[in-house]
Coordinates of C-alpha atoms (C1' of nucleotides) in Angstrom, one line a residue:
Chain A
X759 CA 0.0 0.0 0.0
X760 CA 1.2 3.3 -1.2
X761 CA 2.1 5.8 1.7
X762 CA 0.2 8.9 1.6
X763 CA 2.8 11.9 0.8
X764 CA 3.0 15.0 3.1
X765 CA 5.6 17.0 5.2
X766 CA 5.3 18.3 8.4
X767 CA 2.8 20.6 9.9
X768 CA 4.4 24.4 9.4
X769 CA 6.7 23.1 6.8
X770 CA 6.0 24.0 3.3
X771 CA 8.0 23.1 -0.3
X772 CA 8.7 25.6 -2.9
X773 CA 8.7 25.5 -6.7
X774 CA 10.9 26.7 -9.0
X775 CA 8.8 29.9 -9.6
X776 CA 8.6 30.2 -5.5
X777 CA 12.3 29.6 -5.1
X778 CA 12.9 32.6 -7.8
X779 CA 10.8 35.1 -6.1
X780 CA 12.5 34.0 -2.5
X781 CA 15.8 34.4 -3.7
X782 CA 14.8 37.8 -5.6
X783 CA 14.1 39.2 -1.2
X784 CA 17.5 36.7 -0.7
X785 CA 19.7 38.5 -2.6
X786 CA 18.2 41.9 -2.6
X787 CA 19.1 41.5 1.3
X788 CA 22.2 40.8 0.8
X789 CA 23.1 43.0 -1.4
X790 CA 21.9 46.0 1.0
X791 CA 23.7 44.0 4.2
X792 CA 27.3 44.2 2.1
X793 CA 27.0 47.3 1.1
X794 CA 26.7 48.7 5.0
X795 CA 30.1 46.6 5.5
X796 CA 28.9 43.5 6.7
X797 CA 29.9 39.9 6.0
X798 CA 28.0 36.9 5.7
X799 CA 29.0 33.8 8.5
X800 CA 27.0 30.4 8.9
X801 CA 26.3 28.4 11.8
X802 CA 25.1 24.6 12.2
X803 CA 21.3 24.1 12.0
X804 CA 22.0 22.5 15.6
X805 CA 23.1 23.3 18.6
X806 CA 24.2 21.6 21.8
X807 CA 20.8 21.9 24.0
X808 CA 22.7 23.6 26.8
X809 CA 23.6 26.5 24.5
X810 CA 19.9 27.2 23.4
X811 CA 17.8 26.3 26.4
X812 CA 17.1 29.0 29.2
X813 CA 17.7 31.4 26.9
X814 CA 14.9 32.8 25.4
X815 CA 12.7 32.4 28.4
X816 CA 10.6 30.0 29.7
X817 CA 8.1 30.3 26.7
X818 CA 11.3 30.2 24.1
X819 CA 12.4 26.6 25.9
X820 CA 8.7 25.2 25.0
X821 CA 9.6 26.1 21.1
X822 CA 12.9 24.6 20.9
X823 CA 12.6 21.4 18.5
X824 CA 15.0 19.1 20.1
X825 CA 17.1 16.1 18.6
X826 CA 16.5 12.5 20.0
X827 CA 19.8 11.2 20.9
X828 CA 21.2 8.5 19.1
X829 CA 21.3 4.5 20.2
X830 CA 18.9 3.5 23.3
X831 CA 18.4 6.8 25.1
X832 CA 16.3 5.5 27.4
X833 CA 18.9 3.5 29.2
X834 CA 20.9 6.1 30.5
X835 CA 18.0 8.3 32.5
X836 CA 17.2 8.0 35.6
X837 CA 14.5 5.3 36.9
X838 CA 13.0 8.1 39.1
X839 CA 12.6 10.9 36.3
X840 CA 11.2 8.0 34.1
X841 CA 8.4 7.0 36.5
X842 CA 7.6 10.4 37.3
X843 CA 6.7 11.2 33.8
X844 CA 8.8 14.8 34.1
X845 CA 8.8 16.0 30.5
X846 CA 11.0 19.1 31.0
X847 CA 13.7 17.0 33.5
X848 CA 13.7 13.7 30.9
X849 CA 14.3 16.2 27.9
X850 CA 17.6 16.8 29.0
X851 CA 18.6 13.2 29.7
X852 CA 17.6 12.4 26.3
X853 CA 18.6 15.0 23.9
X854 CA 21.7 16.6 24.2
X855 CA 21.1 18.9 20.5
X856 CA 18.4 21.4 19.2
X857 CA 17.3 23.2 15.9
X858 CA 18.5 26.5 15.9
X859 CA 15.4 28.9 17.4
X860 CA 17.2 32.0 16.2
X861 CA 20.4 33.3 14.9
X862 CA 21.2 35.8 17.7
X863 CA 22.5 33.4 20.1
X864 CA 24.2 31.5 18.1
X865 CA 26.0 34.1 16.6
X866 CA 27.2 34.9 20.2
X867 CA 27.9 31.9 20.6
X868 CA 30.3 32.1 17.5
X869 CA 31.5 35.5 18.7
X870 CA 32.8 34.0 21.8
X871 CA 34.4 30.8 20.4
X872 CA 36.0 32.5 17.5
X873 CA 36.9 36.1 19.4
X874 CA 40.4 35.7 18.9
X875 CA 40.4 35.5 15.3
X876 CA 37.2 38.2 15.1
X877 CA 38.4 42.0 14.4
X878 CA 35.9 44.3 16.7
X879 CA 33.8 45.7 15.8
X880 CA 32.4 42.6 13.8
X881 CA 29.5 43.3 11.5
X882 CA 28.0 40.0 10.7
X883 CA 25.3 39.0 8.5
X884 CA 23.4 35.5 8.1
X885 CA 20.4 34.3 6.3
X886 CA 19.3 30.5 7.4
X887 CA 16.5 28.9 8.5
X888 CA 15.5 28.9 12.3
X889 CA 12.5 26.2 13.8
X890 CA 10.0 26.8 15.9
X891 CA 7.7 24.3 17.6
X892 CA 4.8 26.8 17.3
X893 CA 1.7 26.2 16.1
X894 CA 1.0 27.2 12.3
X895 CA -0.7 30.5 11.3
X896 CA -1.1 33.3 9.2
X897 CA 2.3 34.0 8.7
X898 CA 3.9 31.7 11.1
X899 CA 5.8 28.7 10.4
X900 CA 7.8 25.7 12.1
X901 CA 10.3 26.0 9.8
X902 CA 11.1 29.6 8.2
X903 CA 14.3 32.1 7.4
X904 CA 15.5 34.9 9.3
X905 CA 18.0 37.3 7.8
X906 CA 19.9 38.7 10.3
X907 CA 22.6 41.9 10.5
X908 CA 24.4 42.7 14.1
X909 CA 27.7 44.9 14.4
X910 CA 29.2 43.7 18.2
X911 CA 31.7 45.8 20.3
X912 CA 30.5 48.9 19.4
X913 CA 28.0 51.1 22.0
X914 CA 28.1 53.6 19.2
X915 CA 24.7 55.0 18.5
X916 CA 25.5 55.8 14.9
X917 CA 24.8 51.5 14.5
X918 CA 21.0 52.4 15.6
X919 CA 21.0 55.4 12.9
X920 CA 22.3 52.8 10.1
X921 CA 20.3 49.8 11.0
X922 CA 17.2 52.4 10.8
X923 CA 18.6 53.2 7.0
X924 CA 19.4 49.6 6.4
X925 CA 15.8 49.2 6.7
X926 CA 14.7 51.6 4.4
X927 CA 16.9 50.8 1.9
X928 CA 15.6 47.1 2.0
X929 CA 12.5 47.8 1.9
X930 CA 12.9 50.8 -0.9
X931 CA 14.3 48.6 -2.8
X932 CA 12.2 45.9 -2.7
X933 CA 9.3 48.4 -3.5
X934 CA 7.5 47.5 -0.2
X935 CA 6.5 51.6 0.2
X936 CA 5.2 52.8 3.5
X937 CA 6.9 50.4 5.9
X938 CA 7.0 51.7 9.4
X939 CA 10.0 51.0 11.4
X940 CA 8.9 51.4 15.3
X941 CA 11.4 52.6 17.9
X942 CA 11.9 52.3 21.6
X943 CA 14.5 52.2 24.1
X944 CA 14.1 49.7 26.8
X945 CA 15.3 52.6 29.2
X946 CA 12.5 54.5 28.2
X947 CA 10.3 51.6 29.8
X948 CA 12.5 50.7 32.8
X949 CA 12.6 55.0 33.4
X950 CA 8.7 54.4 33.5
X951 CA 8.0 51.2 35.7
X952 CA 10.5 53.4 37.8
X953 CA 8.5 56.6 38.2
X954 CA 5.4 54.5 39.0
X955 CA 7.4 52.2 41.3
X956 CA 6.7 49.2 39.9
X957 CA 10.3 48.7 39.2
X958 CA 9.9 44.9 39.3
X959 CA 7.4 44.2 37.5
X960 CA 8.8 46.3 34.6
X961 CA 8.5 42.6 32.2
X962 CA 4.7 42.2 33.2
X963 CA 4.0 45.9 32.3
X964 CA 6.1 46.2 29.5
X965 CA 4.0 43.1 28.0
X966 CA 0.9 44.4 28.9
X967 CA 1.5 47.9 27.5
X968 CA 2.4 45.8 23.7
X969 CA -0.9 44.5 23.2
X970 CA -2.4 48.4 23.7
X971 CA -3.2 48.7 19.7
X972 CA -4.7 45.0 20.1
X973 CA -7.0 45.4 23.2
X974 CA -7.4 49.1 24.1
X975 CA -6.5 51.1 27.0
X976 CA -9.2 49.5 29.1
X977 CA -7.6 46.2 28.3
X978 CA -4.0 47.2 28.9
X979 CA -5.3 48.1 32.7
X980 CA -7.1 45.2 33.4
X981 CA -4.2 43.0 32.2
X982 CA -1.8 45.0 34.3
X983 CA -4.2 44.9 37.2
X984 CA -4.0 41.5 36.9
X985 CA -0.3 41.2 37.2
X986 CA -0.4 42.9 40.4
X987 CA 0.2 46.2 39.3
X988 CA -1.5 49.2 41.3
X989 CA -4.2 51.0 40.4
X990 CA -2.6 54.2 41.4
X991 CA 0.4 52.8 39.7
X992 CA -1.9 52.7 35.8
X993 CA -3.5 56.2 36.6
X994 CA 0.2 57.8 36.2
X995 CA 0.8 55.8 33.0
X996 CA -2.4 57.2 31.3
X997 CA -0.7 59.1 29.5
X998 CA 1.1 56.9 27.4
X999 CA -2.3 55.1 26.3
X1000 CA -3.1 58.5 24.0
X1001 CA 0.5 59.1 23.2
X1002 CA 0.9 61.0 20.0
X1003 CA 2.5 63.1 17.8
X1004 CA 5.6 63.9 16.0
X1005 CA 8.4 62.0 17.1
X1006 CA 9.7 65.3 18.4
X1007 CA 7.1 66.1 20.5
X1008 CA 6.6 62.6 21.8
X1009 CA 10.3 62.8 23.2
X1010 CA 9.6 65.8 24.3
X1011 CA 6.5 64.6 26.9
X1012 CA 8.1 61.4 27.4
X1013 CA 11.6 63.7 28.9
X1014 CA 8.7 65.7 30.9
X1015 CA 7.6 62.4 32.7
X1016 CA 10.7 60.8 33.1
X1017 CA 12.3 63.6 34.6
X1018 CA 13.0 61.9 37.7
X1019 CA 14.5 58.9 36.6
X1020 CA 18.1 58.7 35.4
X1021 CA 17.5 55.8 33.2
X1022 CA 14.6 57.4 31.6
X1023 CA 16.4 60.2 30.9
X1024 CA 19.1 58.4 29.3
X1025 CA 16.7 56.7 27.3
X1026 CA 15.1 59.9 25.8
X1027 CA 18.8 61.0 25.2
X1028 CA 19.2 57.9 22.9
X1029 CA 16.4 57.8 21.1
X1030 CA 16.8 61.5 20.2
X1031 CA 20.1 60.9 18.9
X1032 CA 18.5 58.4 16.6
X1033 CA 15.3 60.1 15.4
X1034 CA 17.6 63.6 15.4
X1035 CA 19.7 61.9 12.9
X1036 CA 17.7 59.8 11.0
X1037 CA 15.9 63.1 10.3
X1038 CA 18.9 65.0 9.2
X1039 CA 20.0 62.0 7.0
X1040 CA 16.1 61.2 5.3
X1041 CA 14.7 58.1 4.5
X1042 CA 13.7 57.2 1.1
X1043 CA 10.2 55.2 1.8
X1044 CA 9.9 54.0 5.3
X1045 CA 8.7 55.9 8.3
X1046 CA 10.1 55.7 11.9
X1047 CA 8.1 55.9 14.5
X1048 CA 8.7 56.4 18.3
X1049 CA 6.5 54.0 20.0
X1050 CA 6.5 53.7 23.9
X1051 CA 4.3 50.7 23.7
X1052 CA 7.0 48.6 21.9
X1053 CA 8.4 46.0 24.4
X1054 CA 9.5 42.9 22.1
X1055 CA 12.1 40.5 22.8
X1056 CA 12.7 42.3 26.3
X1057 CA 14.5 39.5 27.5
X1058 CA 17.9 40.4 26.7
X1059 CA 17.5 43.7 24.9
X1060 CA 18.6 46.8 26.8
X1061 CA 18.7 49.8 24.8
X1062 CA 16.9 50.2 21.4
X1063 CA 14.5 47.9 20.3
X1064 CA 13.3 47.8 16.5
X1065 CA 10.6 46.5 15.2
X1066 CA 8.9 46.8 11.4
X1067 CA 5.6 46.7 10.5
X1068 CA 4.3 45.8 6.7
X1069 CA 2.5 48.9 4.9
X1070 CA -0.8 49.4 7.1
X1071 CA -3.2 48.0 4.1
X1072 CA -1.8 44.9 5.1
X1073 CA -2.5 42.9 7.7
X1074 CA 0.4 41.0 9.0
X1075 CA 2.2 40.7 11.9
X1076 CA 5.9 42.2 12.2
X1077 CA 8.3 41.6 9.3
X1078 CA 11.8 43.0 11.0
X1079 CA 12.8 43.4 14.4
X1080 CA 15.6 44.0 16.3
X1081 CA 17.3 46.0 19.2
X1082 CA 20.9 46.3 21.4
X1083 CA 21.6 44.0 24.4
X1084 CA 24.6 45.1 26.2
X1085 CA 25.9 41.8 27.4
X1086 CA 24.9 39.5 24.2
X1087 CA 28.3 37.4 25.1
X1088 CA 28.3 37.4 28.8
X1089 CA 26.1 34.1 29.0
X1090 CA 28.7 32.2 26.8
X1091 CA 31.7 34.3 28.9
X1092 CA 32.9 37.5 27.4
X1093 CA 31.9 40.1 29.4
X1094 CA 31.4 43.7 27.9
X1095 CA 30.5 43.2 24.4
X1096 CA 27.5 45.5 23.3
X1097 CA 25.9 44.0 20.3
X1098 CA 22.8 45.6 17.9
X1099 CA 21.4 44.1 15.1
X1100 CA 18.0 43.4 13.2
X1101 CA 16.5 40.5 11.5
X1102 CA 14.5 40.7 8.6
X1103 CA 11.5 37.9 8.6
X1104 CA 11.9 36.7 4.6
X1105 CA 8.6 34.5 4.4
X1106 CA 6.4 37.4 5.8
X1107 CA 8.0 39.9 3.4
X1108 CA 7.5 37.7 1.2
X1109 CA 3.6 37.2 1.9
X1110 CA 3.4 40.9 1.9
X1111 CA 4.8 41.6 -1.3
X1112 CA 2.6 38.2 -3.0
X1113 CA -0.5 39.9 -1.1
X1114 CA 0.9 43.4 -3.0
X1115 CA 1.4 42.0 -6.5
X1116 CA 5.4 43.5 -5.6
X1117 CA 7.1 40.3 -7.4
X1118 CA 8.7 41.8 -10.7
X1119 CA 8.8 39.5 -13.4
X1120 CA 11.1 36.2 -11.7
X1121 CA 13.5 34.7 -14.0
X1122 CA 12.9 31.2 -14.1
X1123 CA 16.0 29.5 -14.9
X1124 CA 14.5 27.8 -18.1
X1125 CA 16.4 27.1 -21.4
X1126 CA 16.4 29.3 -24.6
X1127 CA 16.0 26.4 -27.0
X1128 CA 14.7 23.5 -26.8
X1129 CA 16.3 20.4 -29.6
X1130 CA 13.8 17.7 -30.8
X1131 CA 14.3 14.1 -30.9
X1132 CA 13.3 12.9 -33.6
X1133 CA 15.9 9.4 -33.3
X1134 CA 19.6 8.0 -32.4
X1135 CA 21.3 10.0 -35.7
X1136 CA 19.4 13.3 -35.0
X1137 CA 19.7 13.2 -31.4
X1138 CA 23.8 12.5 -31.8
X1139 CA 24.0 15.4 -34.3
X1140 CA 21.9 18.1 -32.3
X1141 CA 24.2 17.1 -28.9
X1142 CA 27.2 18.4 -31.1
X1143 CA 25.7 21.5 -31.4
X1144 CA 24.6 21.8 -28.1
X1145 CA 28.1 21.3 -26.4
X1146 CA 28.6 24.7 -28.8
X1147 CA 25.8 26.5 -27.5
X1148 CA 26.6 25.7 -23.8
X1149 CA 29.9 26.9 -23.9
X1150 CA 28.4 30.3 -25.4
X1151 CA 26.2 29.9 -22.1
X1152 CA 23.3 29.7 -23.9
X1153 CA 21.0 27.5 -22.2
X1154 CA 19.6 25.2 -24.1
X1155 CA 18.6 21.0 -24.0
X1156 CA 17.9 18.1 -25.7
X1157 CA 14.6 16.5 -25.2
X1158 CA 15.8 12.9 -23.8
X1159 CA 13.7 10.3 -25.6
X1160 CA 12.4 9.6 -29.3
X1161 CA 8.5 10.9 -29.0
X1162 CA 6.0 12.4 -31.1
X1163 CA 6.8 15.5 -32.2
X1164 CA 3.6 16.8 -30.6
X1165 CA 4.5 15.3 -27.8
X1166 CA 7.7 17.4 -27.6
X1167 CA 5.8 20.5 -28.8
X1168 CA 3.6 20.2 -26.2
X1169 CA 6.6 20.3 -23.9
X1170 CA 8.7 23.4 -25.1
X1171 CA 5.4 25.0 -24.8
X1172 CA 4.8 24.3 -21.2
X1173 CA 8.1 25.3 -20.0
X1174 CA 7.6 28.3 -22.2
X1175 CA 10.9 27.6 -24.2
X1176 CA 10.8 30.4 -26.6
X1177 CA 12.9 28.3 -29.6
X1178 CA 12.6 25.1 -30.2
X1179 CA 15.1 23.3 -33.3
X1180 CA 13.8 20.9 -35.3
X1181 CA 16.4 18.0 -36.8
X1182 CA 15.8 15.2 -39.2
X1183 CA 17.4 13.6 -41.9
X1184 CA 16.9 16.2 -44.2
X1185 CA 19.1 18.7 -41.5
X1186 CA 21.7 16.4 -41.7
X1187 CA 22.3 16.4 -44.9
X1188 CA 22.4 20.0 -45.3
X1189 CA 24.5 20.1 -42.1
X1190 CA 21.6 22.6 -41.1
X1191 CA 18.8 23.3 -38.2
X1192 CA 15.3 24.4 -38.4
X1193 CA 15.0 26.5 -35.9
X1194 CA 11.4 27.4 -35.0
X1195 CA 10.6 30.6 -33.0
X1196 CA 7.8 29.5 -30.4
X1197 CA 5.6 32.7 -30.0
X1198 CA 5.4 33.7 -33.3
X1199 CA 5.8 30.3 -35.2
X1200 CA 8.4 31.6 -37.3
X1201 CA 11.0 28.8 -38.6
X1202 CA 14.2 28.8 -40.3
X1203 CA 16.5 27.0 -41.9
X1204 CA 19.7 28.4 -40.0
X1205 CA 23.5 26.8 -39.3
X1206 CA 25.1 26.7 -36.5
X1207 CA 26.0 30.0 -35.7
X1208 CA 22.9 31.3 -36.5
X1209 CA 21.6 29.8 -33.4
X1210 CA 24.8 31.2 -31.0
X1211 CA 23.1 34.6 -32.3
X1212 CA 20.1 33.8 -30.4
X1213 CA 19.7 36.4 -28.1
X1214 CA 16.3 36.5 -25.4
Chain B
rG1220 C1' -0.1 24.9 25.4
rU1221 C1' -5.8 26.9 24.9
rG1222 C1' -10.1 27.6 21.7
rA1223 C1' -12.3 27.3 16.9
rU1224 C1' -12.0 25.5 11.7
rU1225 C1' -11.0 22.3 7.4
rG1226 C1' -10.2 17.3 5.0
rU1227 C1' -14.3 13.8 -1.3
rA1228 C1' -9.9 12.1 -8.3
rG1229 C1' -3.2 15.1 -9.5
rC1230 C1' -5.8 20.4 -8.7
rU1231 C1' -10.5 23.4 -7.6
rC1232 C1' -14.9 21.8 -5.7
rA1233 C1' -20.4 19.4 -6.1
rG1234 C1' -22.8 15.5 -3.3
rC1235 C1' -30.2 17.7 -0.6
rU1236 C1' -32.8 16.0 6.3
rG1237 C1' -27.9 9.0 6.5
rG1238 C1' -30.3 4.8 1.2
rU1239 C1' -27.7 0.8 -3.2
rU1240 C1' -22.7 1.4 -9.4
rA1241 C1' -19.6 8.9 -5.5
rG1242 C1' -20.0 13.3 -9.8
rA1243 C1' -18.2 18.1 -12.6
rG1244 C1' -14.5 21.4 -14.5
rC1245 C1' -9.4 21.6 -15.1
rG1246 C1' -5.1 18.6 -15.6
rC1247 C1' -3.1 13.7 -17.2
rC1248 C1' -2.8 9.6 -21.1
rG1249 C1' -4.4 8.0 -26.0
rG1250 C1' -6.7 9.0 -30.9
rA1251 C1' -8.4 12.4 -35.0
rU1252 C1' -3.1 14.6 -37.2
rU1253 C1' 3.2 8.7 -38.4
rG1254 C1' 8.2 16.4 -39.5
rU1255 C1' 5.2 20.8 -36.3
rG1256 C1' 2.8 23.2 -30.3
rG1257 C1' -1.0 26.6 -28.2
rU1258 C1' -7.4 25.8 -30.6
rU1259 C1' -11.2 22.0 -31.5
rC1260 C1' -13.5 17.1 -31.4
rC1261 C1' -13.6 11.9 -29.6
rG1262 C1' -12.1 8.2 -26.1
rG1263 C1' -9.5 6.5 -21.5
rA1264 C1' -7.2 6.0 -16.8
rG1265 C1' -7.6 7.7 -11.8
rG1266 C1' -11.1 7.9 -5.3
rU1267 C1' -11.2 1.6 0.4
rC1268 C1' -14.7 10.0 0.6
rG1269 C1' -7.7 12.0 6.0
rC1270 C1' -7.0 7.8 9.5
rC1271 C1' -9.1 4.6 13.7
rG1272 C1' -13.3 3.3 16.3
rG1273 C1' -18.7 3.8 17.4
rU1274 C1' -24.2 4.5 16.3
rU1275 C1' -27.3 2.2 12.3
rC1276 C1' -30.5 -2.8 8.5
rG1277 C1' -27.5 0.8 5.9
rA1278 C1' -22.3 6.2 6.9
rA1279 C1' -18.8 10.5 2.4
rA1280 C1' -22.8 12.4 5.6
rC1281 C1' -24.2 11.4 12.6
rC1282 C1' -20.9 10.7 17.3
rG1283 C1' -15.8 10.1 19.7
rG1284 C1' -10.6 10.0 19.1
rU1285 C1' -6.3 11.1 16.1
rC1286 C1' -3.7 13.5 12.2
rU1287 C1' -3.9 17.6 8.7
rU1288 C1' -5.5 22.8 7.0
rU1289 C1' -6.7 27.6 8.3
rC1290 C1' -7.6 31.3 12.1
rA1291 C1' -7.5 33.6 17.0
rC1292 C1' -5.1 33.5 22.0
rC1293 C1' -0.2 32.9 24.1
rC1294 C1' 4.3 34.2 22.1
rC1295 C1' 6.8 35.7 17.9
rA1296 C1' 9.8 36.9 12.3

RNA sequence: GUGAUUGUAGCUCAGCUGGUUAGAGCGCCGGAUUGUGGUUCCGGAGGUCGCCGGUUCGAAACCGGUCUUUCACCCCA
């Protein structure tokens, strides 16, 4: 009995014509990323479990994907764990390797194994594939690419203004107009769980305050009410629920409230650095936007935090994200490197620019000409020519077996092969090939050089 | 992890309140047309109705479980 095909929930295959419009975001990426200075690295698809686990948070640990070990795993845990039916505990006595979640941590991961050999500061890009054990939706997958630029050992603020233009050139030149790139400074939000003295429950409130364009102001209360947080506590960040603007006057207030709080003040001092010279220098299509309510990834980021949403007439979740996190490497045991970077989600860009109509025409690699078979004799006099053609890079292919000539109609046709060349005895004789233009129906008698002219 | 939702031919889908040989369009293969494709006409192959179990005289249809699809929550790109 035939097995029934299928791959993995979250997992999808592409065809060519998918591939082609991929690696027209691929290599537009790239090409932006090198011309800021940075150079590509790759890391294993795996990593030992102890360097991914605990590191991206309780929830993060739940969405690792981890690796069975080899031989009879069971053996080697303990009887206890076994009969106690401890998931988490028997995990990490039977898998000793995970998929790669992200690429931040292992890139400091690489950072601190290869530091000696690593000129600082180190601006490092990397496009692969990450893996999430999440479940599937609109723009979600188990399995998906993240393209991702950092620069470490540099606290330089001039990496926020660039990363902000790295952005808009991507996106410029991908066409994707009227990107928003958001913009916040995890000081700004530590300055305010400060001034309401709810210091340590800055994670709670900081989530909370994310979902305000999701469940309203009324909803943003209740959830931090429910965290514990005082009443009198929400009533002084009001404010912030109707917080608008220019980017200029938003700083502005937010310097107002944070006056008392040095790390709030900091924080304003940042992000005017940024917005003051992202202004100066101009974007091209995207806009940046100062928004207080943007808390992602607040695990381990500790100054700026990016995050890009797709043109508002579409309705997707975040395509680009980023921020700084002062001690990136300390985990893994270099103390005092400041690393920034963004990522760049490539299968929700490109959903957006699908949903868009953005794709310009893709190239499909596809040949130029197409021989018929029409027997042994012919097929042995049109390879001749076709070793010519290759080695003008012209593409071009034999069609493998002795068919109907319909038959091999049919198929330059399909492929959309614009020229197809037709050889039979009477070619040979002449030394000759019809050639046969496809669109228009057009056909020659040419030789071979005729058909190393053919240009599409 | 929680809550919904989907699953019938390769693809897109019909299939009435359970009733006997499960249909269509497109695609595929063959022929009309043995050196000429896209059009047309004719013919053909292909499905244990996601899987397992239950209810029933009888299940594609009803019930339960499971997998899958899509979506929301959580979280995230």
């Amino acid at each position: 009995m035939a097995q029934k095909p299928g791959i993995p929930k979250g997992t999808r295959d592409f065809s060519p014509t998918e591939v082609a419009k991929r690696n027209y975001i691929f290599s537009t990426i790239k090409e932006v990323f090198e011309t800021y200075g940075f150079q590509p690295i790759e890391t294993p698809s795996f990593e030992n479990y102890s360097t991914l686990m605990g590191k991206y948070g309780e929830e993060g640990d739940r969405l690792i994907f981890k690796i069975l070990n080899s031989g009879d795993y069971l053996k080697k845990v303990d009887e206890a764990i076994l009969v106690s039916k401890n998931s988490v505990k028997a995990t990490s006595q039977i898998s000793e390797k995970a998929l790669r979640y992200d690429l931040t941590v292992p890139f400091a991961r690489y950072v601190v194994q290869h530091q000696n050999d690593i000129v600082f500061p180190f601006k490092r890009y990397q496009m692969q594939p990450v893996w999430r054990a999440d479940r599937p939706q609109k723009g979600r997958f188990r399995e998906f690419y993240q393209c991702d630029a950092d620069v470490v050992g540099s606290k330089s603020l001039w990496q926020e203004v660039e990363f902000v233009q790295l952005y808009d050139a991507v996106f410029s030149k991908l066409k994707l107009l009227g990107t928003t790139i958001k913009l916040n400074n995890r000081k700004i939000l530590a300055g305010i769980a400060e001034i309401i003295g709810e210091k340590d429950k800055l994670i709670d409130f900081t989530v909370a305050l994310d979902k305000l364009d999701k469940i309203g102001a009324e909803g943003v209360s209740k959830e931090m009410l429910l965290k514990g947080i005082s009443e009198e506590a929400i009533k002084k960040v009001t404010p912030l629920f109707n917080f608008n603007g220019t980017n200029q006057e938003k700083l502005n207030q937010l310097e107002e409230l944070l006056k008392n709080s040095e790390e709030g003040i900091q924080g304003v001092k940042d992000l005017r650095f940024v917005v003051n010279n992202v202004e100066t220098l101009g974007l091209q299509s995207a806009n940046l936007e100062l928004d207080v309510t943007l808390a992602r990834g607040l695990n381990y980021y500790t100054g700026a935090i990016f995050e890009v949403s797709a043109p508002k007439n579409v309705k997707m979740g975040s395509i680009g994200g980023g921020g700084r996190y002062d001690d990136l490497t300390g985990i893994f045991g270099l103390k005092n490197i400041s690393g920034v970077g963004i990522s760049f989600g490539l299968d929700r860009i490109y959903l957006v620019l699908e949903e868009l109509n953005l794709f310009k025409e893709v190239d499909l690699p596809k040949p130029t000409i197409l021989f018929l078979n029409l027997g042994e004799s012919e097929a042995s006099f049109c390879m001749k020519a076709l070793v010519e053609l290759r080695k003008h890079q012209i593409k071009s292919e034999l069609y493998p077996d002795t068919a109907k000539m319909k038959k091999q109609m049919n198929y330059a046709n399909k492929r959309e092969i614009p020229f197809v060349v037709i050889v039979g005895s009477k070619e040979i004789e002449l030394d000759k090939y019809t050639l046969k233009n496809m669109h228009t129906g057009d056909q020659k008698l040419c030789d071979l050089q005729e058909l190393m002219n053919i240009s599409i």
